[in-house]
PDB file of N, CA and C in Angstrom:
ATOM      1  N   VAL A   1      -2.870  -8.462 -33.303  1.00 64.00           N
ATOM      2  CA  VAL A   1      -1.962  -9.448 -32.729  1.00 64.00           C
ATOM      3  C   VAL A   1      -2.588  -9.981 -31.445  1.00 64.00           C
ATOM      4  N   GLU A   2      -2.653 -11.289 -31.349  1.00 66.00           N
ATOM      5  CA  GLU A   2      -3.204 -11.930 -30.155  1.00 66.00           C
ATOM      6  C   GLU A   2      -2.046 -12.553 -29.377  1.00 66.00           C
ATOM      7  N   VAL A   3      -1.918 -12.232 -28.089  1.00 63.00           N
ATOM      8  CA  VAL A   3      -0.829 -12.745 -27.255  1.00 63.00           C
ATOM      9  C   VAL A   3      -1.429 -13.579 -26.137  1.00 63.00           C
ATOM     10  N   CYS A   4      -0.831 -14.748 -25.883  1.00 66.00           N
ATOM     11  CA  CYS A   4      -1.296 -15.541 -24.740  1.00 66.00           C
ATOM     12  C   CYS A   4      -0.088 -15.910 -23.889  1.00 66.00           C
ATOM     13  N   ARG A   5      -0.322 -15.955 -22.587  1.00 65.00           N
ATOM     14  CA  ARG A   5       0.758 -16.228 -21.640  1.00 65.00           C
ATOM     15  C   ARG A   5       0.159 -16.964 -20.454  1.00 65.00           C
ATOM     16  N   LYS A   6       0.881 -17.957 -19.944  1.00 63.00           N
ATOM     17  CA  LYS A   6       0.447 -18.647 -18.731  1.00 63.00           C
ATOM     18  C   LYS A   6       1.460 -18.285 -17.645  1.00 63.00           C
ATOM     19  N   PRO A   7       1.084 -17.387 -16.748  1.00 62.00           N
ATOM     20  CA  PRO A   7       2.050 -16.927 -15.745  1.00 62.00           C
ATOM     21  C   PRO A   7       2.381 -18.008 -14.717  1.00 62.00           C
ATOM     22  N   LEU A   8       3.623 -17.933 -14.236  1.00 59.00           N
ATOM     23  CA  LEU A   8       4.061 -18.832 -13.164  1.00 59.00           C
ATOM     24  C   LEU A   8       3.593 -18.275 -11.827  1.00 59.00           C
ATOM     25  N   VAL A   9       3.119 -19.142 -10.950  1.00 60.00           N
ATOM     26  CA  VAL A   9       2.687 -18.710  -9.611  1.00 60.00           C
ATOM     27  C   VAL A   9       3.214 -19.716  -8.582  1.00 60.00           C
ATOM     28  N   LYS A  10       3.509 -19.230  -7.380  1.00 58.00           N
ATOM     29  CA  LYS A  10       3.946 -20.148  -6.329  1.00 58.00           C
ATOM     30  C   LYS A  10       2.743 -20.956  -5.851  1.00 58.00           C
ATOM     31  N   ASP A  11       3.013 -22.194  -5.425  1.00 59.00           N
ATOM     32  CA  ASP A  11       1.892 -23.083  -5.093  1.00 59.00           C
ATOM     33  C   ASP A  11       1.794 -23.439  -3.612  1.00 59.00           C
ATOM     34  N   CYS A  12       2.241 -22.521  -2.734  1.00 68.00           N
ATOM     35  CA  CYS A  12       2.040 -22.797  -1.305  1.00 68.00           C
ATOM     36  C   CYS A  12       2.104 -21.502  -0.509  1.00 68.00           C
ATOM     37  N   GLU A  13       1.749 -21.602   0.768  1.00 70.00           N
ATOM     38  CA  GLU A  13       1.747 -20.438   1.654  1.00 70.00           C
ATOM     39  C   GLU A  13       2.706 -20.662   2.828  1.00 70.00           C
ATOM     40  N   VAL A  14       3.819 -21.344   2.580  1.00 67.00           N
ATOM     41  CA  VAL A  14       4.794 -21.647   3.633  1.00 67.00           C
ATOM     42  C   VAL A  14       5.509 -20.364   4.044  1.00 67.00           C
ATOM     43  N   GLU A  15       5.759 -20.227   5.355  1.00 74.00           N
ATOM     44  CA  GLU A  15       6.541 -19.095   5.859  1.00 74.00           C
ATOM     45  C   GLU A  15       8.011 -19.487   5.836  1.00 74.00           C
ATOM     46  N   GLY A  16       8.892 -18.507   5.650  1.00 74.00           N
ATOM     47  CA  GLY A  16      10.315 -18.807   5.709  1.00 74.00           C
ATOM     48  C   GLY A  16      11.136 -17.862   4.871  1.00 74.00           C
ATOM     49  N   LEU A  17      12.424 -18.149   4.797  1.00 81.00           N
ATOM     50  CA  LEU A  17      13.367 -17.329   4.054  1.00 81.00           C
ATOM     51  C   LEU A  17      13.035 -17.393   2.566  1.00 81.00           C
ATOM     52  N   GLU A  18      12.917 -16.210   1.929  1.00 81.00           N
ATOM     53  CA  GLU A  18      12.573 -16.182   0.502  1.00 81.00           C
ATOM     54  C   GLU A  18      13.780 -16.501  -0.354  1.00 81.00           C
ATOM     55  N   ILE A  19      13.557 -17.314  -1.352  1.00 82.00           N
ATOM     56  CA  ILE A  19      14.580 -17.645  -2.339  1.00 82.00           C
ATOM     57  C   ILE A  19      14.066 -17.149  -3.690  1.00 82.00           C
ATOM     58  N   CYS A  20      14.928 -16.470  -4.423  1.00 87.00           N
ATOM     59  CA  CYS A  20      14.542 -15.967  -5.749  1.00 87.00           C
ATOM     60  C   CYS A  20      15.321 -16.727  -6.813  1.00 87.00           C
ATOM     61  N   ARG A  21      14.648 -16.975  -7.928  1.00 85.00           N
ATOM     62  CA  ARG A  21      15.321 -17.609  -9.063  1.00 85.00           C
ATOM     63  C   ARG A  21      14.631 -17.182 -10.351  1.00 85.00           C
ATOM     64  N   THR A  22      15.329 -17.370 -11.446  1.00 89.00           N
ATOM     65  CA  THR A  22      14.778 -17.004 -12.750  1.00 89.00           C
ATOM     66  C   THR A  22      14.129 -18.230 -13.379  1.00 89.00           C
ATOM     67  N   GLU A  23      12.862 -18.075 -13.732  1.00 84.00           N
ATOM     68  CA  GLU A  23      12.122 -19.108 -14.462  1.00 84.00           C
ATOM     69  C   GLU A  23      11.735 -18.502 -15.809  1.00 84.00           C
ATOM     70  N   TYR A  24      11.403 -19.351 -16.745  1.00 87.00           N
ATOM     71  CA  TYR A  24      11.062 -18.867 -18.093  1.00 87.00           C
ATOM     72  C   TYR A  24       9.620 -19.212 -18.423  1.00 87.00           C
ATOM     73  N   GLU A  25       8.862 -18.183 -18.808  1.00 85.00           N
ATOM     74  CA  GLU A  25       7.464 -18.358 -19.229  1.00 85.00           C
ATOM     75  C   GLU A  25       7.418 -18.360 -20.750  1.00 85.00           C
ATOM     76  N   SER A  26       6.586 -19.229 -21.290  1.00 86.00           N
ATOM     77  CA  SER A  26       6.360 -19.195 -22.733  1.00 86.00           C
ATOM     78  C   SER A  26       5.351 -18.106 -23.035  1.00 86.00           C
ATOM     79  N   GLU A  27       5.687 -17.268 -23.990  1.00 87.00           N
ATOM     80  CA  GLU A  27       4.762 -16.220 -24.439  1.00 87.00           C
ATOM     81  C   GLU A  27       4.577 -16.410 -25.937  1.00 87.00           C
ATOM     82  N   CYS A  28       3.361 -16.682 -26.345  1.00 89.00           N
ATOM     83  CA  CYS A  28       3.076 -16.961 -27.754  1.00 89.00           C
ATOM     84  C   CYS A  28       2.154 -15.884 -28.318  1.00 89.00           C
ATOM     85  N   TRP A  29       2.286 -15.664 -29.600  1.00 89.00           N
ATOM     86  CA  TRP A  29       1.469 -14.650 -30.278  1.00 89.00           C
ATOM     87  C   TRP A  29       1.092 -15.142 -31.664  1.00 89.00           C
ATOM     88  N   THR A  30      -0.021 -14.619 -32.147  1.00 91.00           N
ATOM     89  CA  THR A  30      -0.472 -14.894 -33.511  1.00 91.00           C
ATOM     90  C   THR A  30      -0.844 -13.572 -34.141  1.00 91.00           C
ATOM     91  N   LYS A  31      -0.343 -13.349 -35.333  1.00 92.00           N
ATOM     92  CA  LYS A  31      -0.739 -12.144 -36.070  1.00 92.00           C
ATOM     93  C   LYS A  31      -1.165 -12.560 -37.473  1.00 92.00           C
ATOM     94  N   GLN A  32      -1.989 -11.746 -38.072  1.00 93.00           N
ATOM     95  CA  GLN A  32      -2.498 -12.029 -39.416  1.00 93.00           C
ATOM     96  C   GLN A  32      -1.680 -11.228 -40.429  1.00 93.00           C
ATOM     97  N   GLU A  33      -1.023 -11.928 -41.348  1.00 94.00           N
ATOM     98  CA  GLU A  33      -0.264 -11.272 -42.405  1.00 94.00           C
ATOM     99  C   GLU A  33      -1.198 -11.085 -43.600  1.00 94.00           C
ATOM    100  N   VAL A  34      -1.272  -9.853 -44.110  1.00 95.00           N
ATOM    101  CA  VAL A  34      -2.189  -9.518 -45.196  1.00 95.00           C
ATOM    102  C   VAL A  34      -1.464  -9.663 -46.531  1.00 95.00           C
ATOM    103  N   HIS A  35      -2.143 -10.303 -47.488  1.00 93.00           N
ATOM    104  CA  HIS A  35      -1.616 -10.433 -48.849  1.00 93.00           C
ATOM    105  C   HIS A  35      -2.630  -9.831 -49.808  1.00 93.00           C
ATOM    106  N   ASP A  36      -2.173  -8.984 -50.718  1.00 95.00           N
ATOM    107  CA  ASP A  36      -3.038  -8.502 -51.799  1.00 95.00           C
ATOM    108  C   ASP A  36      -2.836  -9.445 -52.977  1.00 95.00           C
ATOM    109  N   VAL A  37      -3.909 -10.140 -53.358  1.00 94.00           N
ATOM    110  CA  VAL A  37      -3.828 -11.106 -54.456  1.00 94.00           C
ATOM    111  C   VAL A  37      -4.980 -10.883 -55.427  1.00 94.00           C
ATOM    112  N   GLU A  38      -4.817 -11.435 -56.640  1.00 95.00           N
ATOM    113  CA  GLU A  38      -5.920 -11.425 -57.601  1.00 95.00           C
ATOM    114  C   GLU A  38      -6.622 -12.762 -57.483  1.00 95.00           C
ATOM    115  N   ASP A  39      -7.939 -12.715 -57.379  1.00 93.00           N
ATOM    116  CA  ASP A  39      -8.705 -13.940 -57.214  1.00 93.00           C
ATOM    117  C   ASP A  39      -9.860 -13.935 -58.207  1.00 93.00           C
ATOM    118  N   ASP A  40     -10.314 -15.136 -58.571  1.00 93.00           N
ATOM    119  CA  ASP A  40     -11.488 -15.244 -59.440  1.00 93.00           C
ATOM    120  C   ASP A  40     -12.726 -14.980 -58.604  1.00 93.00           C
ATOM    121  N   VAL A  41     -13.533 -14.012 -59.041  1.00 91.00           N
ATOM    122  CA  VAL A  41     -14.760 -13.657 -58.335  1.00 91.00           C
ATOM    123  C   VAL A  41     -15.936 -13.850 -59.296  1.00 91.00           C
ATOM    124  N   ALA A  42     -16.918 -14.627 -58.852  1.00 93.00           N
ATOM    125  CA  ALA A  42     -18.089 -14.894 -59.694  1.00 93.00           C
ATOM    126  C   ALA A  42     -19.179 -13.867 -59.405  1.00 93.00           C
ATOM    127  N   THR A  43     -19.775 -13.380 -60.483  1.00 94.00           N
ATOM    128  CA  THR A  43     -20.925 -12.488 -60.378  1.00 94.00           C
ATOM    129  C   THR A  43     -22.080 -13.182 -61.093  1.00 94.00           C
ATOM    130  N   CYS A  44     -23.185 -13.392 -60.381  1.00 96.00           N
ATOM    131  CA  CYS A  44     -24.300 -14.151 -60.944  1.00 96.00           C
ATOM    132  C   CYS A  44     -25.584 -13.322 -60.944  1.00 96.00           C
ATOM    133  N   THR A  45     -26.390 -13.546 -61.980  1.00 96.00           N
ATOM    134  CA  THR A  45     -27.713 -12.922 -62.069  1.00 96.00           C
ATOM    135  C   THR A  45     -28.714 -13.988 -62.500  1.00 96.00           C
ATOM    136  N   THR A  46     -29.961 -13.776 -62.134  1.00 96.00           N
ATOM    137  CA  THR A  46     -31.025 -14.689 -62.560  1.00 96.00           C
ATOM    138  C   THR A  46     -31.730 -14.080 -63.761  1.00 96.00           C
ATOM    139  N   GLU A  47     -31.758 -14.839 -64.832  1.00 95.00           N
ATOM    140  CA  GLU A  47     -32.446 -14.389 -66.048  1.00 95.00           C
ATOM    141  C   GLU A  47     -33.593 -15.347 -66.329  1.00 95.00           C
ATOM    142  N   VAL A  48     -34.597 -14.834 -67.015  1.00 95.00           N
ATOM    143  CA  VAL A  48     -35.746 -15.666 -67.373  1.00 95.00           C
ATOM    144  C   VAL A  48     -35.605 -16.066 -68.836  1.00 95.00           C
ATOM    145  N   GLU A  49     -35.602 -17.366 -69.060  1.00 95.00           N
ATOM    146  CA  GLU A  49     -35.522 -17.880 -70.434  1.00 95.00           C
ATOM    147  C   GLU A  49     -36.933 -18.240 -70.897  1.00 95.00           C
ATOM    148  N   GLU A  50     -37.194 -18.001 -72.170  1.00 94.00           N
ATOM    149  CA  GLU A  50     -38.536 -18.234 -72.708  1.00 94.00           C
ATOM    150  C   GLU A  50     -38.423 -19.033 -73.996  1.00 94.00           C
ATOM    151  N   LYS A  51     -39.330 -19.997 -74.153  1.00 94.00           N
ATOM    152  CA  LYS A  51     -39.378 -20.790 -75.380  1.00 94.00           C
ATOM    153  C   LYS A  51     -40.830 -20.812 -75.839  1.00 94.00           C
ATOM    154  N   CYS A  52     -41.017 -20.470 -77.098  1.00 93.00           N
ATOM    155  CA  CYS A  52     -42.379 -20.435 -77.648  1.00 93.00           C
ATOM    156  C   CYS A  52     -42.499 -21.429 -78.799  1.00 93.00           C
ATOM    157  N   GLU A  53     -43.669 -22.090 -78.869  1.00 91.00           N
ATOM    158  CA  GLU A  53     -43.952 -23.041 -79.950  1.00 91.00           C
ATOM    159  C   GLU A  53     -45.360 -22.780 -80.470  1.00 91.00           C
ATOM    160  N   ASP A  54     -45.487 -22.956 -81.774  1.00 90.00           N
ATOM    161  CA  ASP A  54     -46.816 -22.826 -82.383  1.00 90.00           C
ATOM    162  C   ASP A  54     -47.538 -24.158 -82.256  1.00 90.00           C
ATOM    163  N   GLU A  55     -48.806 -24.088 -81.807  1.00 89.00           N
ATOM    164  CA  GLU A  55     -49.645 -25.286 -81.714  1.00 89.00           C
ATOM    165  C   GLU A  55     -50.824 -25.099 -82.661  1.00 89.00           C
ATOM    166  N   THR A  56     -50.990 -26.073 -83.542  1.00 87.00           N
ATOM    167  CA  THR A  56     -52.088 -25.989 -84.510  1.00 87.00           C
ATOM    168  C   THR A  56     -53.192 -26.954 -84.091  1.00 87.00           C
ATOM    169  N   SER A  57     -54.412 -26.420 -84.057  1.00 85.00           N
ATOM    170  CA  SER A  57     -55.567 -27.233 -83.732  1.00 85.00           C
ATOM    171  C   SER A  57     -56.636 -26.904 -84.775  1.00 85.00           C
ATOM    172  N   GLY A  58     -56.817 -27.825 -85.741  1.00 83.00           N
ATOM    173  CA  GLY A  58     -57.772 -27.551 -86.837  1.00 83.00           C
ATOM    174  C   GLY A  58     -57.207 -26.449 -87.714  1.00 83.00           C
ATOM    175  N   TYR A  59     -58.019 -25.366 -87.874  1.00 87.00           N
ATOM    176  CA  TYR A  59     -57.573 -24.243 -88.699  1.00 87.00           C
ATOM    177  C   TYR A  59     -56.957 -23.129 -87.859  1.00 87.00           C
ATOM    178  N   THR A  60     -56.797 -23.372 -86.542  1.00 87.00           N
ATOM    179  CA  THR A  60     -56.291 -22.326 -85.649  1.00 87.00           C
ATOM    180  C   THR A  60     -54.875 -22.662 -85.183  1.00 87.00           C
ATOM    181  N   THR A  61     -54.039 -21.650 -85.194  1.00 88.00           N
ATOM    182  CA  THR A  61     -52.669 -21.813 -84.674  1.00 88.00           C
ATOM    183  C   THR A  61     -52.498 -20.854 -83.503  1.00 88.00           C
ATOM    184  N   ASN A  62     -52.104 -21.421 -82.374  1.00 90.00           N
ATOM    185  CA  ASN A  62     -51.824 -20.631 -81.170  1.00 90.00           C
ATOM    186  C   ASN A  62     -50.346 -20.759 -80.815  1.00 90.00           C
ATOM    187  N   THR A  63     -49.826 -19.694 -80.243  1.00 91.00           N
ATOM    188  CA  THR A  63     -48.435 -19.739 -79.773  1.00 91.00           C
ATOM    189  C   THR A  63     -48.456 -19.974 -78.263  1.00 91.00           C
ATOM    190  N   LYS A  64     -47.769 -21.050 -77.850  1.00 92.00           N
ATOM    191  CA  LYS A  64     -47.699 -21.380 -76.421  1.00 92.00           C
ATOM    192  C   LYS A  64     -46.257 -21.135 -75.964  1.00 92.00           C
ATOM    193  N   CYS A  65     -46.121 -20.330 -74.906  1.00 93.00           N
ATOM    194  CA  CYS A  65     -44.789 -19.991 -74.407  1.00 93.00           C
ATOM    195  C   CYS A  65     -44.591 -20.524 -72.995  1.00 93.00           C
ATOM    196  N   SER A  66     -43.358 -20.951 -72.721  1.00 94.00           N
ATOM    197  CA  SER A  66     -42.964 -21.391 -71.375  1.00 94.00           C
ATOM    198  C   SER A  66     -41.796 -20.526 -70.911  1.00 94.00           C
ATOM    199  N   LYS A  67     -41.810 -20.164 -69.632  1.00 95.00           N
ATOM    200  CA  LYS A  67     -40.724 -19.369 -69.062  1.00 95.00           C
ATOM    201  C   LYS A  67     -40.155 -20.094 -67.855  1.00 95.00           C
ATOM    202  N   TRP A  68     -38.846 -19.982 -67.663  1.00 96.00           N
ATOM    203  CA  TRP A  68     -38.196 -20.548 -66.495  1.00 96.00           C
ATOM    204  C   TRP A  68     -36.948 -19.740 -66.162  1.00 96.00           C
ATOM    205  N   PRO A  69     -36.613 -19.687 -64.880  1.00 96.00           N
ATOM    206  CA  PRO A  69     -35.422 -18.912 -64.492  1.00 96.00           C
ATOM    207  C   PRO A  69     -34.144 -19.719 -64.715  1.00 96.00           C
ATOM    208  N   LYS A  70     -33.068 -19.010 -65.020  1.00 95.00           N
ATOM    209  CA  LYS A  70     -31.758 -19.651 -65.090  1.00 95.00           C
ATOM    210  C   LYS A  70     -30.715 -18.692 -64.518  1.00 95.00           C
ATOM    211  N   GLU A  71     -29.704 -19.263 -63.904  1.00 96.00           N
ATOM    212  CA  GLU A  71     -28.633 -18.486 -63.284  1.00 96.00           C
ATOM    213  C   GLU A  71     -27.512 -18.309 -64.312  1.00 96.00           C
ATOM    214  N   VAL A  72     -27.127 -17.067 -64.563  1.00 95.00           N
ATOM    215  CA  VAL A  72     -26.039 -16.771 -65.497  1.00 95.00           C
ATOM    216  C   VAL A  72     -24.905 -16.124 -64.696  1.00 95.00           C
ATOM    217  N   CYS A  73     -23.726 -16.723 -64.795  1.00 96.00           N
ATOM    218  CA  CYS A  73     -22.584 -16.235 -64.014  1.00 96.00           C
ATOM    219  C   CYS A  73     -21.422 -15.873 -64.926  1.00 96.00           C
ATOM    220  N   SER A  74     -20.696 -14.858 -64.490  1.00 96.00           N
ATOM    221  CA  SER A  74     -19.451 -14.520 -65.178  1.00 96.00           C
ATOM    222  C   SER A  74     -18.344 -14.487 -64.121  1.00 96.00           C
ATOM    223  N   VAL A  75     -17.150 -14.843 -64.536  1.00 95.00           N
ATOM    224  CA  VAL A  75     -16.019 -14.883 -63.614  1.00 95.00           C
ATOM    225  C   VAL A  75     -14.991 -13.868 -64.082  1.00 95.00           C
ATOM    226  N   GLU A  76     -14.540 -13.038 -63.125  1.00 95.00           N
ATOM    227  CA  GLU A  76     -13.490 -12.088 -63.461  1.00 95.00           C
ATOM    228  C   GLU A  76     -12.480 -12.029 -62.327  1.00 95.00           C
ATOM    229  N   LYS A  77     -11.278 -11.616 -62.669  1.00 95.00           N
ATOM    230  CA  LYS A  77     -10.223 -11.486 -61.662  1.00 95.00           C
ATOM    231  C   LYS A  77     -10.347 -10.125 -60.990  1.00 95.00           C
ATOM    232  N   LYS A  78     -10.328 -10.147 -59.650  1.00 93.00           N
ATOM    233  CA  LYS A  78     -10.419  -8.907 -58.881  1.00 93.00           C
ATOM    234  C   LYS A  78      -9.373  -8.933 -57.776  1.00 93.00           C
ATOM    235  N   PRO A  79      -8.857  -7.749 -57.391  1.00 94.00           N
ATOM    236  CA  PRO A  79      -7.922  -7.726 -56.264  1.00 94.00           C
ATOM    237  C   PRO A  79      -8.674  -7.939 -54.946  1.00 94.00           C
ATOM    238  N   VAL A  80      -8.174  -8.864 -54.144  1.00 91.00           N
ATOM    239  CA  VAL A  80      -8.779  -9.148 -52.835  1.00 91.00           C
ATOM    240  C   VAL A  80      -7.662  -9.275 -51.805  1.00 91.00           C
ATOM    241  N   LYS A  81      -8.044  -9.195 -50.524  1.00 93.00           N
ATOM    242  CA  LYS A  81      -7.085  -9.369 -49.436  1.00 93.00           C
ATOM    243  C   LYS A  81      -7.263 -10.761 -48.840  1.00 93.00           C
ATOM    244  N   LYS A  82      -6.146 -11.468 -48.678  1.00 94.00           N
ATOM    245  CA  LYS A  82      -6.148 -12.778 -48.023  1.00 94.00           C
ATOM    246  C   LYS A  82      -5.275 -12.652 -46.774  1.00 94.00           C
ATOM    247  N   TYR A  83      -5.582 -13.474 -45.773  1.00 94.00           N
ATOM    248  CA  TYR A  83      -4.873 -13.398 -44.501  1.00 94.00           C
ATOM    249  C   TYR A  83      -4.232 -14.745 -44.171  1.00 94.00           C
ATOM    250  N   THR A  84      -2.973 -14.695 -43.729  1.00 95.00           N
ATOM    251  CA  THR A  84      -2.252 -15.889 -43.314  1.00 95.00           C
ATOM    252  C   THR A  84      -1.867 -15.725 -41.848  1.00 95.00           C
ATOM    253  N   PRO A  85      -2.295 -16.658 -40.967  1.00 94.00           N
ATOM    254  CA  PRO A  85      -1.898 -16.543 -39.559  1.00 94.00           C
ATOM    255  C   PRO A  85      -0.429 -16.925 -39.381  1.00 94.00           C
ATOM    256  N   ILE A  86       0.297 -16.105 -38.636  1.00 94.00           N
ATOM    257  CA  ILE A  86       1.694 -16.389 -38.313  1.00 94.00           C
ATOM    258  C   ILE A  86       1.792 -16.452 -36.793  1.00 94.00           C
ATOM    259  N   THR A  87       2.317 -17.569 -36.280  1.00 92.00           N
ATOM    260  CA  THR A  87       2.413 -17.783 -34.834  1.00 92.00           C
ATOM    261  C   THR A  87       3.866 -17.929 -34.436  1.00 92.00           C
ATOM    262  N   GLY A  88       4.201 -17.379 -33.296  1.00 92.00           N
ATOM    263  CA  GLY A  88       5.551 -17.522 -32.758  1.00 92.00           C
ATOM    264  C   GLY A  88       5.498 -17.570 -31.249  1.00 92.00           C
ATOM    265  N   CYS A  89       6.527 -18.161 -30.650  1.00 91.00           N
ATOM    266  CA  CYS A  89       6.624 -18.231 -29.192  1.00 91.00           C
ATOM    267  C   CYS A  89       8.033 -17.841 -28.765  1.00 91.00           C
ATOM    268  N   THR A  90       8.130 -17.199 -27.609  1.00 90.00           N
ATOM    269  CA  THR A  90       9.426 -16.871 -27.021  1.00 90.00           C
ATOM    270  C   THR A  90       9.401 -17.283 -25.559  1.00 90.00           C
ATOM    271  N   LYS A  91      10.574 -17.519 -25.003  1.00 90.00           N
ATOM    272  CA  LYS A  91      10.708 -17.806 -23.569  1.00 90.00           C
ATOM    273  C   LYS A  91      11.134 -16.505 -22.904  1.00 90.00           C
ATOM    274  N   GLU A  92      10.275 -15.997 -22.015  1.00 87.00           N
ATOM    275  CA  GLU A  92      10.549 -14.733 -21.341  1.00 87.00           C
ATOM    276  C   GLU A  92      11.031 -15.001 -19.914  1.00 87.00           C
ATOM    277  N   PRO A  93      12.193 -14.450 -19.532  1.00 90.00           N
ATOM    278  CA  PRO A  93      12.693 -14.671 -18.160  1.00 90.00           C
ATOM    279  C   PRO A  93      11.853 -13.905 -17.140  1.00 90.00           C
ATOM    280  N   ARG A  94      11.542 -14.548 -16.008  1.00 86.00           N
ATOM    281  CA  ARG A  94      10.806 -13.920 -14.908  1.00 86.00           C
ATOM    282  C   ARG A  94      11.500 -14.292 -13.604  1.00 86.00           C
ATOM    283  N   GLU A  95      11.733 -13.297 -12.769  1.00 87.00           N
ATOM    284  CA  GLU A  95      12.313 -13.597 -11.449  1.00 87.00           C
ATOM    285  C   GLU A  95      11.159 -13.863 -10.494  1.00 87.00           C
ATOM    286  N   ILE A  96      11.210 -15.018  -9.844  1.00 82.00           N
ATOM    287  CA  ILE A  96      10.151 -15.427  -8.925  1.00 82.00           C
ATOM    288  C   ILE A  96      10.768 -15.679  -7.554  1.00 82.00           C
ATOM    289  N   CYS A  97      10.128 -15.119  -6.554  1.00 81.00           N
ATOM    290  CA  CYS A  97      10.605 -15.287  -5.179  1.00 81.00           C
ATOM    291  C   CYS A  97       9.518 -15.967  -4.350  1.00 81.00           C
ATOM    292  N   ALA A  98       9.930 -16.942  -3.531  1.00 77.00           N
ATOM    293  CA  ALA A  98       8.996 -17.641  -2.659  1.00 77.00           C
ATOM    294  C   ALA A  98       9.783 -18.239  -1.504  1.00 77.00           C
ATOM    295  N   PRO A  99       9.102 -18.576  -0.426  1.00 78.00           N
ATOM    296  CA  PRO A  99       9.803 -19.207   0.699  1.00 78.00           C
ATOM    297  C   PRO A  99      10.411 -20.545   0.295  1.00 78.00           C
ATOM    298  N   SER A 100      11.515 -20.882   0.944  1.00 73.00           N
ATOM    299  CA  SER A 100      12.177 -22.155   0.671  1.00 73.00           C
ATOM    300  C   SER A 100      11.191 -23.300   0.894  1.00 73.00           C
ATOM    301  N   GLY A 101      11.151 -24.264   0.000  1.00 68.00           N
ATOM    302  CA  GLY A 101      10.229 -25.408   0.128  1.00 68.00           C
ATOM    303  C   GLY A 101       8.989 -25.254  -0.717  1.00 68.00           C
ATOM    304  N   CYS A 102       8.777 -24.076  -1.291  1.00 70.00           N
ATOM    305  CA  CYS A 102       7.622 -23.877  -2.174  1.00 70.00           C
ATOM    306  C   CYS A 102       7.980 -24.292  -3.592  1.00 70.00           C
ATOM    307  N   GLY A 103       7.000 -24.729  -4.296  1.00 61.00           N
ATOM    308  CA  GLY A 103       7.181 -24.991  -5.724  1.00 61.00           C
ATOM    309  C   GLY A 103       6.642 -23.827  -6.521  1.00 61.00           C
ATOM    310  N   PHE A 104       6.883 -23.850  -7.800  1.00 56.00           N
ATOM    311  CA  PHE A 104       6.380 -22.784  -8.686  1.00 56.00           C
ATOM    312  C   PHE A 104       5.492 -23.381  -9.743  1.00 56.00           C
TER     313      PHE A 104
END
């Protein structure tokens, strides 16, 4: 859970009689909600494919082969964890005291 808050602070150094009042700070948080779901997961391997052809030249026949790689994939359902961010904010009361004439 991640929490963020911007605290209130008085903005002067005036001397004088202190006045207290309640102000409200926003406090927000984000948490990750976990879901167990089934998802399609691909598994891939590289295979070598080969093709051979007979070549005849005069009275001689030779076999000529060519090879090349190809990617073969299969898809299956597997249980995985997915995360959904959930954010909320609340107003938290804070008592703040400062000399009269100061702002917050």
